[in-house]
Coordinates of C-alpha atoms and ligand atoms in Angstrom, one line a residue:
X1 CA 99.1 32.5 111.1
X2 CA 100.1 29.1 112.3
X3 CA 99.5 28.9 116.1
X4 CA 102.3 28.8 117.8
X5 CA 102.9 25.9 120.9
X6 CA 105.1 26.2 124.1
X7 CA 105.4 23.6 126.7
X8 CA 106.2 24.4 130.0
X9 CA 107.3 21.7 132.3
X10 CA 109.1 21.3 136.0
X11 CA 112.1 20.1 137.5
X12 CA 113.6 19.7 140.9
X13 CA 110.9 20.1 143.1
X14 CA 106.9 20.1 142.5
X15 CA 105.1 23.4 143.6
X16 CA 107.1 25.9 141.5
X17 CA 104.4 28.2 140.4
X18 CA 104.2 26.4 136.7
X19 CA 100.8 27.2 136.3
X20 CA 101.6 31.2 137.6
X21 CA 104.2 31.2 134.9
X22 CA 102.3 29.6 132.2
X23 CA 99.6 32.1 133.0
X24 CA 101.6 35.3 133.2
X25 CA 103.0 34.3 130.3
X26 CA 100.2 33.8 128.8
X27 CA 98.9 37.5 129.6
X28 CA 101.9 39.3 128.3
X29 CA 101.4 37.6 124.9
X30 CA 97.7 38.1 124.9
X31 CA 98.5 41.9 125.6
X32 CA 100.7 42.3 122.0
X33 CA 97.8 41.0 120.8
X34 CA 98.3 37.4 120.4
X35 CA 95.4 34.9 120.8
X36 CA 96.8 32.9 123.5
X37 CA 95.8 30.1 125.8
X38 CA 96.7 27.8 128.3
X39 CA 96.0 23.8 128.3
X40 CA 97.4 21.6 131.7
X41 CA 98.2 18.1 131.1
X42 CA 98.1 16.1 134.5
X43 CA 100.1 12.9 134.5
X44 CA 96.9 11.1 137.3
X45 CA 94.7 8.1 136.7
X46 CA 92.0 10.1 137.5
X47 CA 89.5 10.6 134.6
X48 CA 89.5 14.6 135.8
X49 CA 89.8 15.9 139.8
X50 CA 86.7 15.9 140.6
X51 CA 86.8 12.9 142.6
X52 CA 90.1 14.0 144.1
X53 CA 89.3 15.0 147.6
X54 CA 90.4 18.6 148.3
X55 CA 93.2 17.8 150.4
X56 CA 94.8 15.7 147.8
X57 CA 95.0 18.2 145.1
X58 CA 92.7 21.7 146.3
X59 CA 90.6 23.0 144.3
X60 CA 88.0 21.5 141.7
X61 CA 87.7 24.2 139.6
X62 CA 84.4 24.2 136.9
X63 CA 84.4 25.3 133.4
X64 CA 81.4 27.2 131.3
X65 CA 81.0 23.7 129.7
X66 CA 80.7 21.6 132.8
X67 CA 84.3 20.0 132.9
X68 CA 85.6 19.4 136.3
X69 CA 89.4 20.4 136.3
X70 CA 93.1 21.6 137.9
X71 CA 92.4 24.2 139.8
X72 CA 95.4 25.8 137.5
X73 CA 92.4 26.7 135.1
X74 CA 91.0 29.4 137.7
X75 CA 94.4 31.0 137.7
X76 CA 93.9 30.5 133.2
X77 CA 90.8 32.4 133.5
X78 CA 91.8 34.8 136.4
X79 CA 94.9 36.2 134.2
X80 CA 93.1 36.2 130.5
X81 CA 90.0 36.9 131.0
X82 CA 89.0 34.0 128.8
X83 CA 87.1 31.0 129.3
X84 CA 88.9 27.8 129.4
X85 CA 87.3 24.3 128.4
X86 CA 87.0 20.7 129.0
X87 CA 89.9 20.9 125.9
X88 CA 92.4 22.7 128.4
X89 CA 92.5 20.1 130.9
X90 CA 93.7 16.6 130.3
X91 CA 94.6 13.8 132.6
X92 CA 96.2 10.6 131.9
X93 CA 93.0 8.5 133.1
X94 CA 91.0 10.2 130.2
X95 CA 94.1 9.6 127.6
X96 CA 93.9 5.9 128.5
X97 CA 89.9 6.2 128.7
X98 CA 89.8 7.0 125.3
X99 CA 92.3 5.1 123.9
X100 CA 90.7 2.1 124.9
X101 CA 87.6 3.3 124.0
X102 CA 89.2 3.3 120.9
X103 CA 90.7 -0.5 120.9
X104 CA 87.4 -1.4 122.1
X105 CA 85.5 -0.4 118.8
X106 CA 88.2 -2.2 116.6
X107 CA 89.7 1.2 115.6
X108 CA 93.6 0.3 115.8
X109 CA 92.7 -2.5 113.2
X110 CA 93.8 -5.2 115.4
X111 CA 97.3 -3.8 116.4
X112 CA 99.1 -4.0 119.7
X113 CA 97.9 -1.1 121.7
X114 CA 100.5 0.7 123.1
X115 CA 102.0 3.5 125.3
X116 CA 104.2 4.8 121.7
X117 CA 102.6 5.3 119.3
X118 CA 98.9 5.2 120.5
X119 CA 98.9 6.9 124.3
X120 CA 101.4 9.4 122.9
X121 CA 99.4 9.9 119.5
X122 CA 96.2 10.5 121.9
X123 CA 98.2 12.9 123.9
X124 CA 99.2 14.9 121.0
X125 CA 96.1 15.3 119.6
X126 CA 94.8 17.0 122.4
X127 CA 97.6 19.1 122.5
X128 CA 96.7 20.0 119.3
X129 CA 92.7 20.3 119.6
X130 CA 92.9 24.2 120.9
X131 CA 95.7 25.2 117.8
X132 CA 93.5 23.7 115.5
X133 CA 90.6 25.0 116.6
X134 CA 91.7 28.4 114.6
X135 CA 90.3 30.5 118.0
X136 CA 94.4 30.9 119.2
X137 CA 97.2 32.1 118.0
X138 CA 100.0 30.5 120.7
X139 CA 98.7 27.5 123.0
X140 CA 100.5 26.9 126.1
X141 CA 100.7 23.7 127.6
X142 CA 101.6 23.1 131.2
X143 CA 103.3 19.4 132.0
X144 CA 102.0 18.8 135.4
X145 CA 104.2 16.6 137.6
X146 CA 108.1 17.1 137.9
X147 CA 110.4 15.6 135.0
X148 CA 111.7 12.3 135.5
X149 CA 108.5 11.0 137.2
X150 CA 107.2 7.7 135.3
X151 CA 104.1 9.0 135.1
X152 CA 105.6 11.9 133.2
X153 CA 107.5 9.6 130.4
X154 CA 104.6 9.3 127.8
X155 CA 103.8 13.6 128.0
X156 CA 107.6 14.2 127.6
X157 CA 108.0 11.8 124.6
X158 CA 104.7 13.5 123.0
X159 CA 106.4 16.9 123.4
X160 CA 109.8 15.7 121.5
X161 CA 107.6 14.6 118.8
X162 CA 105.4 17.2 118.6
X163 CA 108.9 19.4 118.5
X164 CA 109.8 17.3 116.0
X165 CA 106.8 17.6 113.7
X166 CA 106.2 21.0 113.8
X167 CA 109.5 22.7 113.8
X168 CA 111.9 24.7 115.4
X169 CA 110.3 28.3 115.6
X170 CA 106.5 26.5 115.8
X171 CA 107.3 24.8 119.1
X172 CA 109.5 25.5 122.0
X173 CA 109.8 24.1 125.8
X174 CA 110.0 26.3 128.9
X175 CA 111.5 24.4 131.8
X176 CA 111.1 25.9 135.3
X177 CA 113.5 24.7 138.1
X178 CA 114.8 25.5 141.4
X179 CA 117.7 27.3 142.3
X180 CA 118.0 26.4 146.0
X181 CA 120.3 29.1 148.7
X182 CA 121.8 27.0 150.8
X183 CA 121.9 29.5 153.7
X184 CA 124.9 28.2 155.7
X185 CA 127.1 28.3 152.7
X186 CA 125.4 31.6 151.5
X187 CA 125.1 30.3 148.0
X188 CA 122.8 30.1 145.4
X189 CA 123.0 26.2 144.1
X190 CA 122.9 25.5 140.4
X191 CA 123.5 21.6 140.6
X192 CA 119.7 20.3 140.8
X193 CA 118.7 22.6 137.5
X194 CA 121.5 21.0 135.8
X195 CA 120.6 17.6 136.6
X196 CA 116.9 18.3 135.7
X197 CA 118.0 19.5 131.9
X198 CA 120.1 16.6 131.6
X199 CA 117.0 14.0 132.7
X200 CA 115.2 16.1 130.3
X201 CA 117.5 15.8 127.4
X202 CA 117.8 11.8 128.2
X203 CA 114.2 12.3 127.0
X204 CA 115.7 13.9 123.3
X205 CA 114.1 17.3 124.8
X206 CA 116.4 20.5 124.9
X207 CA 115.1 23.2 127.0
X208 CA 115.1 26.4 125.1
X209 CA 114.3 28.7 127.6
X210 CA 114.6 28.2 131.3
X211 CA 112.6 29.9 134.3
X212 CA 114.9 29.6 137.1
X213 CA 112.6 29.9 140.8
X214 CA 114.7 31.4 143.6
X215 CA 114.2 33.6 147.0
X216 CA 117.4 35.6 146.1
X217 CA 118.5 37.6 142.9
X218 CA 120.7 35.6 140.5
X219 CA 124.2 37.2 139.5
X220 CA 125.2 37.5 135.9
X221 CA 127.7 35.0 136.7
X222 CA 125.3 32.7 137.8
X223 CA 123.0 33.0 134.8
X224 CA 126.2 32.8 132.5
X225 CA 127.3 29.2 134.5
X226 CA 123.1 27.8 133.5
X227 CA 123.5 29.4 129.9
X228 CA 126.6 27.1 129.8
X229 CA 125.8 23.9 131.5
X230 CA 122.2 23.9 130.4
X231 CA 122.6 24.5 126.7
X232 CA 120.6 27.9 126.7
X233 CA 121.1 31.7 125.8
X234 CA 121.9 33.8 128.6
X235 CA 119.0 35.9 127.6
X236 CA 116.6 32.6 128.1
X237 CA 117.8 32.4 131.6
X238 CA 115.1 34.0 133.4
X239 CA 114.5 34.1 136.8
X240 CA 111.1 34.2 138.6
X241 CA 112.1 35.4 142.3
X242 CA 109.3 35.1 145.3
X243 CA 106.3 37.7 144.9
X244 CA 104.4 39.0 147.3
X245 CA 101.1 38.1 145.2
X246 CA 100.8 36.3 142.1
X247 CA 99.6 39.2 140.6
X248 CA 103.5 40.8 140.2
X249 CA 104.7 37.8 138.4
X250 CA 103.6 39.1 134.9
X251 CA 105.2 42.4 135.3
X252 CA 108.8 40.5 137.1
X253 CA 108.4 38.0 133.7
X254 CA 107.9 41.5 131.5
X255 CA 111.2 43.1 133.5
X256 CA 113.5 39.6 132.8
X257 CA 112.0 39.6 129.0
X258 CA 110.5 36.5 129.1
X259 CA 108.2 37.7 126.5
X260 CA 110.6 39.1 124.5
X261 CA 112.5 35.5 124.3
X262 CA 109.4 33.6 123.6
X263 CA 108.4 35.7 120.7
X264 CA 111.5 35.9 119.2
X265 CA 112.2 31.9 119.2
X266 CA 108.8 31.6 117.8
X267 CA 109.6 34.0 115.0
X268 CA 106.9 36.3 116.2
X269 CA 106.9 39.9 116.3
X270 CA 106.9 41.7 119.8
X271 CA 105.9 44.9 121.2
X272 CA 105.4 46.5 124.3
X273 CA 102.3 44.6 126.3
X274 CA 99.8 46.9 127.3
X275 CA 99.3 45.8 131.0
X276 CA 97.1 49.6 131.6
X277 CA 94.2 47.4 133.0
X278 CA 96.2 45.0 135.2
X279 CA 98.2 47.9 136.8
X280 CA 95.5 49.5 137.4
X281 CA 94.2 46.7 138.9
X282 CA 97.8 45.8 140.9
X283 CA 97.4 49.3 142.3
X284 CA 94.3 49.2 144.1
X285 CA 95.2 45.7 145.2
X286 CA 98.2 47.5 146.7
X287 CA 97.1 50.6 148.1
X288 CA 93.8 49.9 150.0
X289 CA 91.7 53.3 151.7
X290 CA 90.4 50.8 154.2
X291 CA 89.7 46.7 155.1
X292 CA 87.2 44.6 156.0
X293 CA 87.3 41.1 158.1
X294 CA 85.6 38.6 156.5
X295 CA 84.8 34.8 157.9
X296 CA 85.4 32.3 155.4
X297 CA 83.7 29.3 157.4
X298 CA 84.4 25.8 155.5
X299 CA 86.3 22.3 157.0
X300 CA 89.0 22.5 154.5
X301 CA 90.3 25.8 156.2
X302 CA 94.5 24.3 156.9
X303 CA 95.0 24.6 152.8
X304 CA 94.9 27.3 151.1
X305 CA 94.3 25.9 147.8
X306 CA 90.7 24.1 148.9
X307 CA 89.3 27.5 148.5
X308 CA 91.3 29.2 146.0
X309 CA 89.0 30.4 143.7
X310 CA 86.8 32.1 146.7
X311 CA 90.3 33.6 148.0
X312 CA 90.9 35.2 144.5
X313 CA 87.4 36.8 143.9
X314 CA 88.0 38.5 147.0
X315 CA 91.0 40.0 145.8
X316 CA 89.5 41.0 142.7
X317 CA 86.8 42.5 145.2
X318 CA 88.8 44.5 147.5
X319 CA 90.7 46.2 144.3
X320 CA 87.5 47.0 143.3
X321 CA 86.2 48.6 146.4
X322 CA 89.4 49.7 147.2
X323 CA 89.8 48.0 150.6
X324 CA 92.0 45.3 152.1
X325 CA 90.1 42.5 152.5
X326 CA 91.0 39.9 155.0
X327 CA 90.2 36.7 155.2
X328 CA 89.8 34.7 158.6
X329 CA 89.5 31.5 158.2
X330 CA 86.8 29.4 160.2
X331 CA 86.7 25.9 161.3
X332 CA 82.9 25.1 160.6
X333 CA 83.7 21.8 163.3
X334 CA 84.6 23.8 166.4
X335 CA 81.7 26.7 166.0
X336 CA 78.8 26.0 168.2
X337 CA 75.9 28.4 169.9
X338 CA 78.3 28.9 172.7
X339 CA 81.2 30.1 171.2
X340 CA 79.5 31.7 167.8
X341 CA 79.8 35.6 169.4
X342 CA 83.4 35.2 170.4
X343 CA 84.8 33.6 166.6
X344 CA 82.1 35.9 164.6
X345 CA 80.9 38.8 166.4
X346 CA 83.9 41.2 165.7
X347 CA 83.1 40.2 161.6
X348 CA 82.0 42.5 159.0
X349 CA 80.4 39.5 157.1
X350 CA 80.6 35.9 157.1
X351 CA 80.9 33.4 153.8
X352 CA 79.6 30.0 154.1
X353 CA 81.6 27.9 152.0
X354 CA 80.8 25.2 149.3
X355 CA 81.8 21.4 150.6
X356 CA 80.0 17.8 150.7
X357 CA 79.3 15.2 153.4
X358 CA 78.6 16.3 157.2
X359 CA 81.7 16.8 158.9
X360 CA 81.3 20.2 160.0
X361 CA 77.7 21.4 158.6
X362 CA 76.0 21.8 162.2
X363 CA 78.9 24.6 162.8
X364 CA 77.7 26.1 159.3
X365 CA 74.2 25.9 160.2
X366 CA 74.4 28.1 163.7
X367 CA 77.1 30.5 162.3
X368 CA 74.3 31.4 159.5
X369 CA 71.8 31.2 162.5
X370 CA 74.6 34.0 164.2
X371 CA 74.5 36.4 161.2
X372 CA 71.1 36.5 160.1
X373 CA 70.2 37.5 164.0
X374 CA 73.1 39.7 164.3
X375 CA 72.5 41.3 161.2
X376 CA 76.4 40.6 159.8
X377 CA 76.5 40.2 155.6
X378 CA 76.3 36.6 154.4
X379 CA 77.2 34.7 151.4
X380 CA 76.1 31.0 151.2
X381 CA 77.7 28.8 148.3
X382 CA 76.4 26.0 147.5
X383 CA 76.4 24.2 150.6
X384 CA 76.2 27.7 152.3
X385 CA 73.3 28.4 150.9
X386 CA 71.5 25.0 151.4
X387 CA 73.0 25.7 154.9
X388 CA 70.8 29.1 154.8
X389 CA 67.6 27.0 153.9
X390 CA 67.9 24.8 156.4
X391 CA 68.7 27.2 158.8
X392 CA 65.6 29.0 158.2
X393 CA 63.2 26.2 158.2
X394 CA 64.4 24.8 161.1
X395 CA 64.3 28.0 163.5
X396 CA 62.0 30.5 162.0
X397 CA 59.5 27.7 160.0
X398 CA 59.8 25.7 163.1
X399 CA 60.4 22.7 161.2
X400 CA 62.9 20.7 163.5
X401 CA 65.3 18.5 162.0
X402 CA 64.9 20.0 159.0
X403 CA 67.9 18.8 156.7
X404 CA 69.5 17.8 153.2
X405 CA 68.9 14.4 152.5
X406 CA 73.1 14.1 151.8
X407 CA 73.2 14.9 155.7
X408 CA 69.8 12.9 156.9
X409 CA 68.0 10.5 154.3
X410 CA 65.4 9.9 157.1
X411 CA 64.7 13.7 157.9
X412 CA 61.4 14.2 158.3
X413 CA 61.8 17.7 156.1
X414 CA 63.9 17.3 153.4
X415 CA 64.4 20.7 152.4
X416 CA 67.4 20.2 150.7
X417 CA 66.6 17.4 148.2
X418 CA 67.9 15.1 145.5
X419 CA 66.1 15.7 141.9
X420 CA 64.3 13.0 140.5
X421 CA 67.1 12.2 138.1
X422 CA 70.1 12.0 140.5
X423 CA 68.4 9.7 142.8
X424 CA 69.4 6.3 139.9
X425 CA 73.1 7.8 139.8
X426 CA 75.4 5.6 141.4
X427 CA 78.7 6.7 139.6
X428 CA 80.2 9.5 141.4
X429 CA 82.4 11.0 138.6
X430 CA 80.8 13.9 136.2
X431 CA 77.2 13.1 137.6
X432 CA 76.8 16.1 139.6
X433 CA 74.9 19.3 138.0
X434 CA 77.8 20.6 136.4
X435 CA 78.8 23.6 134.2
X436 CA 77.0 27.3 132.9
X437 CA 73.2 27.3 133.9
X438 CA 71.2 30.2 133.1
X439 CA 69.2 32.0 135.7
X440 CA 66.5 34.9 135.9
X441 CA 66.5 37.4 138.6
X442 CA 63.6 38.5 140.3
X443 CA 63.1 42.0 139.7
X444 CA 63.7 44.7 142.5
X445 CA 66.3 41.6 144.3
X446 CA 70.2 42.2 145.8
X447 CA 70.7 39.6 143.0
X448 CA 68.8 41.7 140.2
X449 CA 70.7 44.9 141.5
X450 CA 74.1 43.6 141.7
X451 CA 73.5 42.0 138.3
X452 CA 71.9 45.1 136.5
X453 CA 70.5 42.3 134.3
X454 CA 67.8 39.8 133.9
X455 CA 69.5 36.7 133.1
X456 CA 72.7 35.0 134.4
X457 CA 74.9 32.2 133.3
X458 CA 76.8 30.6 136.3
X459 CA 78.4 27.5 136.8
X460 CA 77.3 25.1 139.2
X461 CA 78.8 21.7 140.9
X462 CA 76.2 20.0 143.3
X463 CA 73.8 17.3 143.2
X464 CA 71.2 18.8 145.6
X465 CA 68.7 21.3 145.3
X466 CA 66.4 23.6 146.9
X467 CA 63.0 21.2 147.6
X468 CA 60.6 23.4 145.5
X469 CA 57.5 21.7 148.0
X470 CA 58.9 24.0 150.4
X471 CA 59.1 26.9 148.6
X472 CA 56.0 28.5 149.3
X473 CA 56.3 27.7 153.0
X474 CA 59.4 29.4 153.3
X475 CA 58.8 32.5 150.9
X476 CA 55.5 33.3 153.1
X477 CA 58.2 33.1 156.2
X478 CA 60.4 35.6 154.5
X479 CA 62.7 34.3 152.7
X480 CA 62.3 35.1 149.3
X481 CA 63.8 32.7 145.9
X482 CA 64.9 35.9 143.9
X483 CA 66.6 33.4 140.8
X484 CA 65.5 30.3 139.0
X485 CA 66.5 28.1 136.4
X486 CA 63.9 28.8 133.6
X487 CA 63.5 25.1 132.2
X488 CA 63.7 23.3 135.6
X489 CA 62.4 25.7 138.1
X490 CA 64.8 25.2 140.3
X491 CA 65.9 27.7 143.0
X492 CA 69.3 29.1 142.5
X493 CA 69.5 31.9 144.8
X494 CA 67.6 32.8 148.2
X495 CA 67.6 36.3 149.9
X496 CA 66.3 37.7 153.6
X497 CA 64.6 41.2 152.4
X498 CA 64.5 41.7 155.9
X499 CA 68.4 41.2 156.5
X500 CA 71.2 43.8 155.3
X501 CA 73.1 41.5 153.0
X502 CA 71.8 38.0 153.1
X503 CA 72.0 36.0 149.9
X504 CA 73.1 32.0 149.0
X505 CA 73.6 30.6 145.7
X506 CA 73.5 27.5 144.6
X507 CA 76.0 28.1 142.2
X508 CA 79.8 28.9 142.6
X509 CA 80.3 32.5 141.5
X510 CA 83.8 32.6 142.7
X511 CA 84.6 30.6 139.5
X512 CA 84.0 33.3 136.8
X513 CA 86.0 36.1 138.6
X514 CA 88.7 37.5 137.0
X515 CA 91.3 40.7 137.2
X516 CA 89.3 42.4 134.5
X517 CA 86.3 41.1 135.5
X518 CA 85.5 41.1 139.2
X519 CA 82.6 38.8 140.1
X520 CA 79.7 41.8 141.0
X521 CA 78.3 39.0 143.9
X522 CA 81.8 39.3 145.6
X523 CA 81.9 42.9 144.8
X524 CA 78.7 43.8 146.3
X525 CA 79.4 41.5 149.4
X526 CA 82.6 43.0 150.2
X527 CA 80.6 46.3 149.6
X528 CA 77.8 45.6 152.2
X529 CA 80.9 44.4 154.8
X530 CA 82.4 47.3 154.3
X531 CA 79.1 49.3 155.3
X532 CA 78.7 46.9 158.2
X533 CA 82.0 47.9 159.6
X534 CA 81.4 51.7 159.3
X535 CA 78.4 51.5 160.9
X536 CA 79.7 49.4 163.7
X537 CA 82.4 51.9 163.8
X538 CA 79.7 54.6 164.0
X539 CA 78.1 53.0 167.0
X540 CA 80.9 52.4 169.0
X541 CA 82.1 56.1 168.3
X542 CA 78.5 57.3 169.6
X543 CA 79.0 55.4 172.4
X544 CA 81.8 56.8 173.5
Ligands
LIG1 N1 77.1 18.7 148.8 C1 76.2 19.6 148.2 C2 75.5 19.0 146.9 O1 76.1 18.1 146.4 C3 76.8 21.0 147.9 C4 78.0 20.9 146.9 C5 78.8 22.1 146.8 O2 78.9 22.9 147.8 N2 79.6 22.3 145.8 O3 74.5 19.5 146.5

């Protein structure tokens, strides 16, 4: 068949949930069967996010292929179960990147370069690499940004044309708004999603379907007075009312017949999704037997979204082990020795997050000191587990002031070292280790048993590594390398045989958990915390 595309773009207000919409969407047309996936367009300068500091936009999130996106493509991945790509995430910087790339080797034949035809020719291209890759039936592409923006202008004119060329039931738009209660009159208020179609229309693009956001229930009439001002059925009226976990939104879309809408204005057949898996899923997310407190100790702890690939995993955990899982989240910059019982001793295991620069790592480095002398489950990523290294060579190698060289170029034990080939790098964007890098497991390891397999692929985003002239000093202490990239040697994960639960990574397995899949690291950690709080449980019942 000819695939299928639906844009989805945002009025009103920014932070509606497009990429929860997009994504839920996107699950109830993959579960009839249809080969769908999701692309996000994001209207910055930025070549890709990966030099966008947390707090501007959350999340970096890392493909299989190394690409360093919207942290919208965890929530892709999460939802499908399917591995997005550089393709699925495109910025304005890399539009203009390439297009001047392109002017620069004399491709536009000495024309004027300029925003229509060439950036919007460039924009729908990518739109159309995924559709034309023959992998997906229906693409989905998500307009970052709020309509009317400037920066917006060139995406919305590519999605008239593309509209345009491909034809009424090939391509349709999706526009999610705002319906705002204005408590002290006690209404619902209709006027901002009216002016948002009509700025979209100035653009020549009708809406066909609208996703309406709102904390209260929309009456008939209300959805009748949109149908009308807005140009829309009253059946494309939908309304996506607050959830109490992302997770419900594909089951409130499926009860408003979002899916129902999409398919038909497409021309496509529809049945009923088969959401088995998911519910299953929703239902041990909802119904825990138990819960387990878990630290999550980073410096980006005030936003949710700096960690929200982490915060997922452990959802997808705690429906797997059947437990509540709650996160406490820990200011690496106020822990010291002094206070480390009080903020961590009650924990059934403590996660050392990922992060760069050294605001904050001395806090990391005596909270993993904490747990590997009181016994509590770790997990180190990343930085937590070059946190771990450190940690180890300094008090039980005895090698003081043993560092990373990011923290301490002049450290007399770089443990935690640049490679060779980083060390001439000056740019900052994509230079990092990026992307799927296989490792093998050392036989009879946590890592080997959670696995149940000899080689791994995960992704990783860092520029330093484990310094392998320590290795042997540190193994013979007892902390054991139980995975290793096969080409380079490098160490990828470390363990304390001696310790419970005591692993670090240097890659980021948070990325690659999803609903269907949930990440067996995560798994097995909220696991061991879970036996850390029933034995702690059995000790204080003994004592009593
Ligand atoms: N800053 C460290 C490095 O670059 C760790 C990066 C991370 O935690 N993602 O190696």
């Amino acid at each position: 068949m000819t695939t299928k595309y639906i844009f989805v773009t945002g009025g009103v207000t920014s932070s509606l949930g497009k990429g929860i919409i997009a994504a839920s969407l996107a699950k109830l047309l993959q579960a009839q069967g249809y080969r769908t996936t999701i692309q996000k367009l994001d209207p910055y300068i930025n070549v890709d996010p990966g030099t966008l500091n947390p707090y501007e936009h959350g999340e970096c999130y890392v493909t299989d292929d190394g690409a360093e996106t919207d942290l919208d493509l965890g929530h892709y991945e999460r939802f499908l179960n399917v591995p997005t790509s550089q393709a699925n995430n495109v910025t304005t910087g890399r539009i203009y990147q390439s297009v001047i790339e392109k002017e620069r080797r004399g491709e536009f034949l000495g024309k004027t370069v300029q925003v229509i035809p060439h950036i919007t020719d460039e924009i729908k291209e990518r739109v159309q690499i995924l559709g034309n890759s023959g992998d997906y039936d229906i693409v989905i592409t998500e307009i970052g940004g709020t309509v009317g923006d400037i920066e917006s202008l060139p995406y919305v004119e590519a999605v008239r044309q593309l509209k345009w060329d491909l034809g009424e039931n090939n391509a349709i738009s999706i526009h999610l708004t705002l319906i705002p209660y204005l408590s002290a009159a006690g209404e619902l208020k209709t006027k901002p999603t009216q002016h948002s179609v009509k700025t979209l229309m100035e653009s020549g693009v009708m809406a066909d379907i609208l996703v309406c956001r709102t904390e209260h229930e929309l009456p008939k009439e209300l959805r009748a007075k949109l149908a009308k001002f807005c140009n829309v059925r009253e059946e494309a009226v939908i309304q996506s009312i607050d959830a109490s976990t992302i997770y419900d939104v594909p089951n409130l879309m499926l009860e408003q017949g979002l899916d129902k809408v999409v398919l038909k204005k497409l021309n496509l057949d529809s049945s009923t999704p088969d959401l088995t898996q998911w519910n299953e899923f929703l239902n041990r997310h909802k119904n825990p037997k138990g819960e387990v407190n878990i630290g999550l100790i980073g410096k980006y702890v005030e936003l949710q979204d700096s960690y929200k690939s982490i915060l997922e995993a452990f959802i997808h955990a705690g429906a797997e082990n059947e437990v509540k899982v709650k996160i406490e989240s820990i200011h690496s910059e106020y822990l010291n020795d002094d206070n480390m019982k009080f903020k961590l001793g009650h924990l059934d295991g403590v996660l050392v997050a990922p992060g760069f620069g050294e605001r904050g790592v001395e806090g990391k480095i005596s909270a993993v000191s904490y747990v590997r002398e009181a016994n509590i489950p770790f997990l180190g990523i990343c930085l937590g587990m070059q946190m771990a290294v450190i940690e180890y060579s300094r008090n039980v190698l005895g090698l003081k002031d043993a560092n990373s060289t990011e923290m301490s170029e002049q450290t007399p034990h770089p443990v935690i070292d640049l490679m060779e080939e980083q060390k001439s790098i000056t740019d900052k964007g994509g230079t990092m280790r990026l992307g799927g890098w296989d490792c093998e497991l050392l036989e009879g390891s946590i890592a080997s048993n959670v696995y149940k397999t000899k080689t791994i692929k995960e992704r990783h985003r860092h520029r330093y590594e484990f310094n392998n002239i320590y290795k042997e000093k540190i193994e013979t202490a007892g902390m054991k390398a139980t995975g290793y990239n096969p080409d380079t040697g490098l160490v990828e994960i470390v363990e304390l045989p001696e310790h419970p639960w005591f692993v670090g990574v240097q890659y980021h397995p948070e990325y690659k958990s999803t609903v269907a899949n949930p990440h067996p690291l995560f798994v097995a950690f909220v696991k061991a915390a879970l036996n850390h709080s029933e034995k702690r449980k059995g000790v204080s019942m003994a004592q009593e």
